[in-house]
mmCIF file of C-alpha atoms (C1' of nucleotides) in Angstrom:
data_model
loop_
_atom_site.group_PDB
_atom_site.id
_atom_site.type_symbol
_atom_site.label_atom_id
_atom_site.label_comp_id
_atom_site.label_asym_id
_atom_site.label_seq_id
_atom_site.Cartn_x
_atom_site.Cartn_y
_atom_site.Cartn_z
ATOM 1 C CA UNK S 1 1.644 29.121 -29.430
ATOM 2 C CA UNK S 2 2.519 32.660 -28.457
ATOM 3 C CA UNK S 3 0.277 35.592 -29.189
ATOM 4 C CA UNK S 4 2.771 36.682 -31.810
ATOM 5 C CA UNK S 5 2.695 33.298 -33.501
ATOM 6 C CA UNK S 6 -1.057 33.292 -33.479
ATOM 7 C CA UNK S 7 -1.139 36.628 -35.261
ATOM 8 C CA UNK S 8 1.300 35.374 -37.869
ATOM 9 C CA UNK S 9 -0.789 32.268 -38.370
ATOM 10 C CA UNK S 10 -3.904 34.354 -38.861
ATOM 11 C CA UNK S 11 -2.145 36.606 -41.344
ATOM 12 C CA UNK S 12 -0.963 33.565 -43.226
ATOM 13 C CA UNK S 13 -4.403 32.050 -43.383
ATOM 14 C CA UNK S 14 -6.167 35.221 -44.427
ATOM 15 C CA UNK S 15 -3.636 36.228 -47.051
ATOM 16 C CA UNK S 16 -3.793 32.763 -48.583
ATOM 17 C CA UNK S 17 -7.540 32.791 -48.618
ATOM 18 C CA UNK S 18 -7.535 36.176 -50.270
ATOM 19 C CA UNK S 19 -4.955 35.217 -52.883
ATOM 20 C CA UNK S 20 -6.923 32.170 -53.782
ATOM 21 C CA UNK S 21 -10.042 34.111 -54.594
ATOM 22 C CA UNK S 22 -8.400 37.043 -56.300
ATOM 23 C CA UNK S 23 -8.096 35.522 -59.728
ATOM 24 C CA UNK S 24 -11.694 34.392 -59.889
ATOM 25 C CA UNK S 25 -12.996 37.677 -58.552
ATOM 26 C CA UNK S 26 -10.999 39.619 -61.097
ATOM 27 C CA UNK S 27 -12.196 37.358 -63.889
ATOM 28 C CA UNK S 28 -15.817 37.900 -62.907
ATOM 29 C CA UNK S 29 -15.493 41.651 -62.640
ATOM 30 C CA UNK S 30 -14.065 42.164 -66.139
ATOM 31 C CA UNK S 31 -13.530 39.145 -68.321
ATOM 32 C CA UNK S 32 -11.734 41.289 -70.876
ATOM 33 C CA UNK S 33 -8.692 41.864 -68.696
ATOM 34 C CA UNK S 34 -7.256 39.043 -66.603
ATOM 35 C CA UNK S 35 -5.536 39.713 -63.325
ATOM 36 C CA UNK S 36 -2.154 39.300 -64.973
ATOM 37 C CA UNK S 37 -2.904 41.599 -67.880
ATOM 38 C CA UNK S 38 -4.329 44.137 -65.489
ATOM 39 C CA UNK S 39 -1.230 44.175 -63.324
ATOM 40 C CA UNK S 40 1.051 44.431 -66.338
ATOM 41 C CA UNK S 41 -0.841 47.442 -67.625
ATOM 42 C CA UNK S 42 -0.880 48.991 -64.168
ATOM 43 C CA UNK S 43 2.857 48.548 -63.914
ATOM 44 C CA UNK S 44 3.374 50.236 -67.257
ATOM 45 C CA UNK S 45 1.254 53.112 -66.064
ATOM 46 C CA UNK S 46 3.171 53.456 -62.806
ATOM 47 C CA UNK S 47 6.549 53.269 -64.426
ATOM 48 C CA UNK S 48 5.629 55.159 -67.518
ATOM 49 C CA UNK S 49 7.046 52.453 -69.744
ATOM 50 C CA UNK S 50 9.474 49.642 -69.081
ATOM 51 C CA UNK S 51 11.048 46.577 -70.645
ATOM 52 C CA UNK S 52 9.520 43.106 -70.804
ATOM 53 C CA UNK S 53 12.390 41.810 -68.721
ATOM 54 C CA UNK S 54 11.519 44.240 -65.937
ATOM 55 C CA UNK S 55 7.947 42.968 -65.886
ATOM 56 C CA UNK S 56 9.159 39.400 -65.712
ATOM 57 C CA UNK S 57 11.438 40.148 -62.792
ATOM 58 C CA UNK S 58 8.854 42.143 -60.921
ATOM 59 C CA UNK S 59 6.058 39.620 -61.237
ATOM 60 C CA UNK S 60 8.147 36.471 -61.039
ATOM 61 C CA UNK S 61 7.153 35.352 -64.497
ATOM 62 C CA UNK S 62 9.206 33.702 -67.186
ATOM 63 C CA UNK S 63 10.187 36.032 -70.000
ATOM 64 C CA UNK S 64 8.360 33.844 -72.496
ATOM 65 C CA UNK S 65 5.165 34.274 -70.522
ATOM 66 C CA UNK S 66 5.553 38.030 -70.528
ATOM 67 C CA UNK S 67 6.354 37.976 -74.221
ATOM 68 C CA UNK S 68 3.086 36.255 -74.986
ATOM 69 C CA UNK S 69 1.077 38.397 -72.620
ATOM 70 C CA UNK S 70 2.463 41.527 -74.202
ATOM 71 C CA UNK S 71 1.765 40.166 -77.660
ATOM 72 C CA UNK S 72 -1.848 39.752 -76.617
ATOM 73 C CA UNK S 73 -2.074 43.224 -75.152
ATOM 74 C CA UNK S 74 -0.548 44.657 -78.298
ATOM 75 C CA UNK S 75 -3.083 42.791 -80.426
ATOM 76 C CA UNK S 76 -5.790 44.400 -78.321
ATOM 77 C CA UNK S 77 -4.196 47.775 -78.920
ATOM 78 C CA UNK S 78 -3.419 48.400 -75.250
ATOM 79 C CA UNK S 79 0.362 48.648 -75.471
ATOM 80 C CA UNK S 80 2.894 49.684 -78.072
ATOM 81 C CA UNK S 81 6.591 48.950 -78.419
ATOM 82 C CA UNK S 82 9.315 51.481 -79.049
ATOM 83 C CA UNK S 83 12.744 50.172 -79.813
ATOM 84 C CA UNK S 84 15.350 51.698 -77.557
ATOM 85 C CA UNK S 85 17.677 53.734 -79.798
ATOM 86 C CA UNK S 86 20.570 53.018 -77.446
ATOM 87 C CA UNK S 87 20.095 49.261 -77.646
ATOM 88 C CA UNK S 88 18.336 47.674 -80.569
ATOM 89 C CA UNK S 89 17.449 44.577 -78.576
ATOM 90 C CA UNK S 90 15.321 46.485 -76.127
ATOM 91 C CA UNK S 91 11.664 47.256 -76.679
ATOM 92 C CA UNK S 92 10.363 49.846 -74.308
ATOM 93 C CA UNK S 93 6.694 49.172 -73.680
ATOM 94 C CA UNK S 94 4.179 51.948 -73.346
ATOM 95 C CA UNK S 95 0.458 52.177 -72.738
ATOM 96 C CA UNK S 96 -1.522 53.406 -75.684
ATOM 97 C CA UNK S 97 -4.277 55.916 -75.180
ATOM 98 C CA UNK S 98 -6.788 53.080 -75.445
ATOM 99 C CA UNK S 99 -4.808 51.001 -72.956
ATOM 100 C CA UNK S 100 -4.750 53.834 -70.473
ATOM 101 C CA UNK S 101 -8.469 54.415 -70.837
ATOM 102 C CA UNK S 102 -9.314 50.736 -70.411
ATOM 103 C CA UNK S 103 -7.054 50.460 -67.406
ATOM 104 C CA UNK S 104 -8.735 53.472 -65.846
ATOM 105 C CA UNK S 105 -12.178 51.963 -66.379
ATOM 106 C CA UNK S 106 -11.244 48.644 -64.856
ATOM 107 C CA UNK S 107 -9.493 50.304 -61.958
ATOM 108 C CA UNK S 108 -12.563 52.405 -61.299
ATOM 109 C CA UNK S 109 -14.961 49.467 -61.336
ATOM 110 C CA UNK S 110 -12.685 47.529 -59.026
ATOM 111 C CA UNK S 111 -12.520 50.492 -56.734
ATOM 112 C CA UNK S 112 -16.279 50.736 -56.527
ATOM 113 C CA UNK S 113 -16.500 47.098 -55.499
ATOM 114 C CA UNK S 114 -13.816 47.621 -52.910
ATOM 115 C CA UNK S 115 -15.442 50.754 -51.576
ATOM 116 C CA UNK S 116 -18.691 48.909 -51.041
ATOM 117 C CA UNK S 117 -16.906 46.220 -49.213
ATOM 118 C CA UNK S 118 -15.164 48.709 -46.978
ATOM 119 C CA UNK S 119 -18.200 50.925 -46.569
ATOM 120 C CA UNK S 120 -18.591 50.365 -42.858
ATOM 121 C CA UNK S 121 -14.922 50.815 -41.980
ATOM 122 C CA UNK S 122 -14.069 54.091 -40.374
ATOM 123 C CA UNK S 123 -11.393 56.266 -41.822
ATOM 124 C CA UNK S 124 -8.766 55.563 -39.192
ATOM 125 C CA UNK S 125 -9.023 51.821 -39.732
ATOM 126 C CA UNK S 126 -8.786 52.200 -43.494
ATOM 127 C CA UNK S 127 -5.729 54.335 -43.103
ATOM 128 C CA UNK S 128 -4.010 51.854 -40.817
ATOM 129 C CA UNK S 129 -4.971 48.871 -42.976
ATOM 130 C CA UNK S 130 -3.560 50.606 -46.042
ATOM 131 C CA UNK S 131 -0.372 51.343 -44.160
ATOM 132 C CA UNK S 132 0.052 47.748 -43.038
ATOM 133 C CA UNK S 133 -0.456 46.427 -46.549
ATOM 134 C CA UNK S 134 2.044 48.851 -47.970
ATOM 135 C CA UNK S 135 4.536 47.917 -45.301
ATOM 136 C CA UNK S 136 3.952 44.224 -45.893
ATOM 137 C CA UNK S 137 4.460 44.428 -49.633
ATOM 138 C CA UNK S 138 7.492 46.669 -49.294
ATOM 139 C CA UNK S 139 9.193 44.097 -47.118
ATOM 140 C CA UNK S 140 11.078 42.144 -49.692
ATOM 141 C CA UNK M 1 -9.571 62.597 -53.794
ATOM 142 C CA UNK M 2 -10.550 62.387 -50.135
ATOM 143 C CA UNK M 3 -8.355 60.810 -47.532
ATOM 144 C CA UNK M 4 -10.775 57.929 -47.414
ATOM 145 C CA UNK M 5 -10.574 57.401 -51.170
ATOM 146 C CA UNK M 6 -6.826 57.503 -51.038
ATOM 147 C CA UNK M 7 -6.757 54.771 -48.452
ATOM 148 C CA UNK M 8 -9.080 52.633 -50.532
ATOM 149 C CA UNK M 9 -6.885 53.201 -53.575
ATOM 150 C CA UNK M 10 -3.813 52.131 -51.654
ATOM 151 C CA UNK M 11 -5.552 49.038 -50.368
ATOM 152 C CA UNK M 12 -6.605 48.182 -53.887
ATOM 153 C CA UNK M 13 -3.132 48.605 -55.276
ATOM 154 C CA UNK M 14 -1.420 46.634 -52.543
ATOM 155 C CA UNK M 15 -3.888 43.780 -52.511
ATOM 156 C CA UNK M 16 -3.603 43.437 -56.279
ATOM 157 C CA UNK M 17 0.141 43.459 -56.138
ATOM 158 C CA UNK M 18 0.090 40.798 -53.463
ATOM 159 C CA UNK M 19 -2.410 38.608 -55.296
ATOM 160 C CA UNK M 20 -0.367 38.738 -58.432
ATOM 161 C CA UNK M 21 2.732 37.398 -56.792
ATOM 162 C CA UNK M 22 1.075 34.824 -54.588
ATOM 163 C CA UNK M 23 0.895 32.036 -57.115
ATOM 164 C CA UNK M 24 4.506 32.279 -58.163
ATOM 165 C CA UNK M 25 5.716 32.574 -54.594
ATOM 166 C CA UNK M 26 3.749 29.502 -53.590
ATOM 167 C CA UNK M 27 5.062 27.590 -56.578
ATOM 168 C CA UNK M 28 8.644 28.397 -55.665
ATOM 169 C CA UNK M 29 8.203 27.514 -52.028
ATOM 170 C CA UNK M 30 6.791 24.025 -52.632
ATOM 171 C CA UNK M 31 6.451 22.852 -56.189
ATOM 172 C CA UNK M 32 4.690 19.730 -54.992
ATOM 173 C CA UNK M 33 1.564 21.565 -53.858
ATOM 174 C CA UNK M 34 0.105 24.396 -55.931
ATOM 175 C CA UNK M 35 -1.670 27.288 -54.296
ATOM 176 C CA UNK M 36 -5.016 25.824 -55.231
ATOM 177 C CA UNK M 37 -4.250 22.350 -53.939
ATOM 178 C CA UNK M 38 -2.873 23.867 -50.776
ATOM 179 C CA UNK M 39 -5.989 25.880 -50.086
ATOM 180 C CA UNK M 40 -8.245 22.920 -50.787
ATOM 181 C CA UNK M 41 -6.348 20.766 -48.325
ATOM 182 C CA UNK M 42 -6.333 23.572 -45.776
ATOM 183 C CA UNK M 43 -10.068 23.964 -46.116
ATOM 184 C CA UNK M 44 -10.567 20.256 -45.556
ATOM 185 C CA UNK M 45 -8.456 20.485 -42.449
ATOM 186 C CA UNK M 46 -10.355 23.500 -41.113
ATOM 187 C CA UNK M 47 -13.751 22.015 -41.773
ATOM 188 C CA UNK M 48 -12.821 18.481 -40.875
ATOM 189 C CA UNK M 49 -14.168 17.223 -44.191
ATOM 190 C CA UNK M 50 -16.627 18.712 -46.638
ATOM 191 C CA UNK M 51 -18.222 18.221 -50.034
ATOM 192 C CA UNK M 52 -16.721 19.124 -53.380
ATOM 193 C CA UNK M 53 -19.574 21.528 -53.961
ATOM 194 C CA UNK M 54 -18.680 23.418 -50.801
ATOM 195 C CA UNK M 55 -15.134 23.841 -52.015
ATOM 196 C CA UNK M 56 -16.345 25.107 -55.366
ATOM 197 C CA UNK M 57 -18.626 27.657 -53.742
ATOM 198 C CA UNK M 58 -16.011 28.824 -51.295
ATOM 199 C CA UNK M 59 -13.237 29.270 -53.815
ATOM 200 C CA UNK M 60 -15.343 30.442 -56.740
ATOM 201 C CA UNK M 61 -14.340 27.477 -58.867
ATOM 202 C CA UNK M 62 -16.404 25.437 -61.255
ATOM 203 C CA UNK M 63 -17.400 22.076 -59.856
ATOM 204 C CA UNK M 64 -15.624 20.340 -62.722
ATOM 205 C CA UNK M 65 -12.390 22.043 -61.745
ATOM 206 C CA UNK M 66 -12.765 20.924 -58.163
ATOM 207 C CA UNK M 67 -13.616 17.435 -59.324
ATOM 208 C CA UNK M 68 -10.335 17.198 -61.228
ATOM 209 C CA UNK M 69 -8.318 18.794 -58.476
ATOM 210 C CA UNK M 70 -9.689 16.350 -55.964
ATOM 211 C CA UNK M 71 -9.004 13.468 -58.314
ATOM 212 C CA UNK M 72 -5.388 14.589 -58.424
ATOM 213 C CA UNK M 73 -5.131 14.934 -54.683
ATOM 214 C CA UNK M 74 -6.667 11.507 -54.268
ATOM 215 C CA UNK M 75 -4.136 10.049 -56.703
ATOM 216 C CA UNK M 76 -1.416 11.548 -54.549
ATOM 217 C CA UNK M 77 -2.965 9.941 -51.509
ATOM 218 C CA UNK M 78 -3.761 13.228 -49.784
ATOM 219 C CA UNK M 79 -7.535 12.950 -49.583
ATOM 220 C CA UNK M 80 -10.079 10.170 -49.401
ATOM 221 C CA UNK M 81 -13.772 10.073 -50.173
ATOM 222 C CA UNK M 82 -16.480 8.709 -47.946
ATOM 223 C CA UNK M 83 -19.934 8.386 -49.360
ATOM 224 C CA UNK M 84 -22.490 10.053 -47.135
ATOM 225 C CA UNK M 85 -24.766 7.289 -45.866
ATOM 226 C CA UNK M 86 -27.657 9.751 -45.760
ATOM 227 C CA UNK M 87 -27.237 10.751 -49.411
ATOM 228 C CA UNK M 88 -25.559 8.476 -51.915
ATOM 229 C CA UNK M 89 -24.735 11.377 -54.243
ATOM 230 C CA UNK M 90 -22.530 13.063 -51.705
ATOM 231 C CA UNK M 91 -18.869 12.264 -51.218
ATOM 232 C CA UNK M 92 -17.534 13.714 -48.036
ATOM 233 C CA UNK M 93 -13.863 14.503 -48.516
ATOM 234 C CA UNK M 94 -11.336 13.953 -45.783
ATOM 235 C CA UNK M 95 -7.630 14.448 -45.411
ATOM 236 C CA UNK M 96 -5.646 11.261 -45.150
ATOM 237 C CA UNK M 97 -2.878 10.946 -42.624
ATOM 238 C CA UNK M 98 -0.373 11.621 -45.411
ATOM 239 C CA UNK M 99 -2.350 14.606 -46.601
ATOM 240 C CA UNK M 100 -2.433 16.078 -43.118
ATOM 241 C CA UNK M 101 1.279 15.553 -42.682
ATOM 242 C CA UNK M 102 2.136 17.145 -46.034
ATOM 243 C CA UNK M 103 -0.146 20.064 -45.365
ATOM 244 C CA UNK M 104 1.490 20.598 -41.992
ATOM 245 C CA UNK M 105 4.942 20.635 -43.560
ATOM 246 C CA UNK M 106 4.000 23.138 -46.225
ATOM 247 C CA UNK M 107 2.170 25.322 -43.732
ATOM 248 C CA UNK M 108 5.200 25.315 -41.474
ATOM 249 C CA UNK M 109 7.595 26.284 -44.233
ATOM 250 C CA UNK M 110 5.293 29.053 -45.374
ATOM 251 C CA UNK M 111 5.012 30.265 -41.816
ATOM 252 C CA UNK M 112 8.753 30.456 -41.437
ATOM 253 C CA UNK M 113 8.994 32.617 -44.534
ATOM 254 C CA UNK M 114 6.215 34.839 -43.261
ATOM 255 C CA UNK M 115 7.750 35.127 -39.819
ATOM 256 C CA UNK M 116 11.000 36.302 -41.320
ATOM 257 C CA UNK M 117 9.205 38.877 -43.313
ATOM 258 C CA UNK M 118 7.336 40.128 -40.281
ATOM 259 C CA UNK M 119 10.320 39.875 -37.964
ATOM 260 C CA UNK M 120 10.586 43.590 -37.308
ATOM 261 C CA UNK M 121 6.885 44.194 -36.712
ATOM 262 C CA UNK M 122 5.898 44.647 -33.115
ATOM 263 C CA UNK M 123 3.234 42.515 -31.584
ATOM 264 C CA UNK M 124 0.551 45.182 -31.500
ATOM 265 C CA UNK M 125 0.896 45.864 -35.222
ATOM 266 C CA UNK M 126 0.777 42.177 -36.067
ATOM 267 C CA UNK M 127 -2.336 41.805 -34.008
ATOM 268 C CA UNK M 128 -4.065 44.713 -35.688
ATOM 269 C CA UNK M 129 -2.980 43.646 -39.173
ATOM 270 C CA UNK M 130 -4.327 40.161 -38.548
ATOM 271 C CA UNK M 131 -7.580 41.645 -37.339
ATOM 272 C CA UNK M 132 -7.964 43.844 -40.377
ATOM 273 C CA UNK M 133 -7.323 40.950 -42.757
ATOM 274 C CA UNK M 134 -9.835 38.770 -40.998
ATOM 275 C CA UNK M 135 -12.388 41.541 -41.102
ATOM 276 C CA UNK M 136 -11.701 42.176 -44.764
ATOM 277 C CA UNK M 137 -12.099 38.555 -45.772
ATOM 278 C CA UNK M 138 -15.185 38.095 -43.645
ATOM 279 C CA UNK M 139 -16.906 40.950 -45.427
ATOM 280 C CA UNK M 140 -18.725 39.164 -48.170
ATOM 281 C "C1'" DC L 1 38.944 43.133 -86.358
ATOM 282 C "C1'" DA L 2 37.458 38.292 -85.065
ATOM 283 C "C1'" DC L 3 35.823 35.725 -81.190
ATOM 284 C "C1'" DT L 4 33.428 34.977 -77.174
ATOM 285 C "C1'" DT L 5 30.100 35.859 -73.962
ATOM 286 C "C1'" DC L 6 26.024 37.792 -72.405
ATOM 287 C "C1'" DA L 7 21.380 39.949 -72.484
ATOM 288 C "C1'" DA L 8 16.567 40.692 -74.613
ATOM 289 C "C1'" DG L 9 13.005 38.564 -76.857
ATOM 290 C "C1'" DT L 10 10.518 34.979 -79.560
ATOM 291 C "C1'" DT L 11 8.904 30.452 -80.592
ATOM 292 C "C1'" DG L 12 8.191 25.282 -79.915
ATOM 293 C "C1'" DT L 13 6.439 22.224 -76.724
ATOM 294 C "C1'" DA L 14 4.269 20.188 -72.876
ATOM 295 C "C1'" DA L 15 1.701 20.357 -68.640
ATOM 296 C "C1'" DC L 16 -1.941 22.284 -66.118
ATOM 297 C "C1'" DA L 17 -5.931 24.977 -64.695
ATOM 298 C "C1'" DT L 18 -10.177 26.411 -65.769
ATOM 299 C "C1'" DA L 19 -14.887 27.139 -67.619
ATOM 300 C "C1'" DC L 20 -18.914 25.607 -69.967
ATOM 301 C "C1'" DA L 21 -21.892 22.192 -71.493
ATOM 302 C "C1'" DA L 22 -23.628 17.675 -71.632
ATOM 303 C "C1'" DC L 23 -24.347 13.940 -69.013
ATOM 304 C "C1'" DC L 24 -25.433 10.331 -65.131
ATOM 305 C "C1'" DA L 25 -27.101 9.153 -60.616
ATOM 306 C "C1'" DT L 26 -29.721 10.198 -56.715
ATOM 307 C "C1'" DC L 27 -32.823 12.674 -53.807
ATOM 308 C "C1'" DG L 28 -37.274 14.743 -52.516
ATOM 309 C "C1'" DG L 29 -41.807 16.398 -53.373
ATOM 310 C "C1'" DG L 30 -46.172 16.273 -55.586
ATOM 311 C "C1'" DC B 1 -44.181 6.983 -59.921
ATOM 312 C "C1'" DC B 2 -42.573 10.963 -62.509
ATOM 313 C "C1'" DC B 3 -39.958 15.497 -62.341
ATOM 314 C "C1'" DG B 4 -37.204 19.038 -61.038
ATOM 315 C "C1'" DA B 5 -33.163 19.954 -58.332
ATOM 316 C "C1'" DT B 6 -28.557 18.608 -56.585
ATOM 317 C "C1'" DG B 7 -23.794 16.373 -56.526
ATOM 318 C "C1'" DG B 8 -20.521 14.873 -59.328
ATOM 319 C "C1'" DT B 9 -17.816 13.351 -63.724
ATOM 320 C "C1'" DT B 10 -16.329 13.712 -68.438
ATOM 321 C "C1'" DG B 11 -15.648 15.946 -73.151
ATOM 322 C "C1'" DT B 12 -13.859 19.897 -75.120
ATOM 323 C "C1'" DA B 13 -11.759 24.258 -75.802
ATOM 324 C "C1'" DT B 14 -9.028 28.002 -74.162
ATOM 325 C "C1'" DG B 15 -5.584 30.296 -71.631
ATOM 326 C "C1'" DT B 16 -1.406 30.426 -68.596
ATOM 327 C "C1'" DT B 17 2.870 29.089 -67.548
ATOM 328 C "C1'" DA B 18 7.630 27.148 -67.516
ATOM 329 C "C1'" DC B 19 11.575 25.303 -69.779
ATOM 330 C "C1'" DA B 20 14.512 24.863 -73.571
ATOM 331 C "C1'" DA B 21 16.277 26.108 -77.985
ATOM 332 C "C1'" DC B 22 17.017 29.742 -80.888
ATOM 333 C "C1'" DT B 23 17.888 34.694 -82.993
ATOM 334 C "C1'" DT B 24 19.695 39.052 -82.717
ATOM 335 C "C1'" DG B 25 22.297 42.600 -81.018
ATOM 336 C "C1'" DA B 26 25.790 44.525 -77.451
ATOM 337 C "C1'" DA B 27 30.048 44.567 -75.202
ATOM 338 C "C1'" DG B 28 34.360 43.156 -73.959
ATOM 339 C "C1'" DT B 29 39.060 40.819 -75.142
ATOM 340 C "C1'" DG B 30 42.791 39.088 -77.627
#
DNA sequence: CACTTCAAGTTGTAACATACAACCATCGGG
DNA sequence: CCCGATGGTTGTATGTTACAACTTGAAGTG
């Protein structure tokens, strides 16, 4: 196995291991907002509102799954729907004020945990790690 | 926000985004072996056999969940149990020949996908990225 | 305009995954 | 020999997800 292949194998192993734990970690940190709900809210924040179909495409979920997730988030008062005047079928989803506040809280508590974990990394390493992750995720 | 905080924020965002997609990606790539089953088999391979309790601790799962997962994998003929002669309560889990072969296939197909995605990375970057991921996961 | 086709969302259904609690069996130490 | 701790299974409830069938509205075509 070449050096290159070994690196790829390591990346594979570590990413898998991370993915596997992510759900449980998220659930422990804030039981009120699952990993999926959290990412949906975050996406709404980033995009400043989007359609359910967009969420489904972006997160590789079935539209029925998104429909139910959104219904739950609406029940919690975190998102609201605004019918697109140009197309009555479309519901543009937006964060409510409460949704934005909750998202901010959860993001902050996650960040604290992450900061602790990365406490002994120096700034240059953090910067490069962040860059690699961004590059990896962009590559699709 | 300091440079350091910005890097941490990026890492948080990218890791979350990755985690969110991982399950669906895995499911598409090989419907026969979910992400969880895959990681359990991989762990057995790495460790050369271990207890259900170890799996639960490592993957932050309830022991009942692991118990059912293992039951499923046993039904599929991928793992076998050997009672520890030193402690009758303990079942040491091992990959069967079929389990090892299936795991190897899935690992290989995942690796191909990953290699494609990392095709335009140079070797030094791959090496550093792998190192950062290992360091990140080790930090707990 | 009527007809067809397509896109956005919802709902019915079934399969899993998961946690928690209760439980059983076994081990090890007083 | 009992008793607490450990490994594991089973009962139960909840949540996530996909697939399929359906509803509604949009858009194009004759």
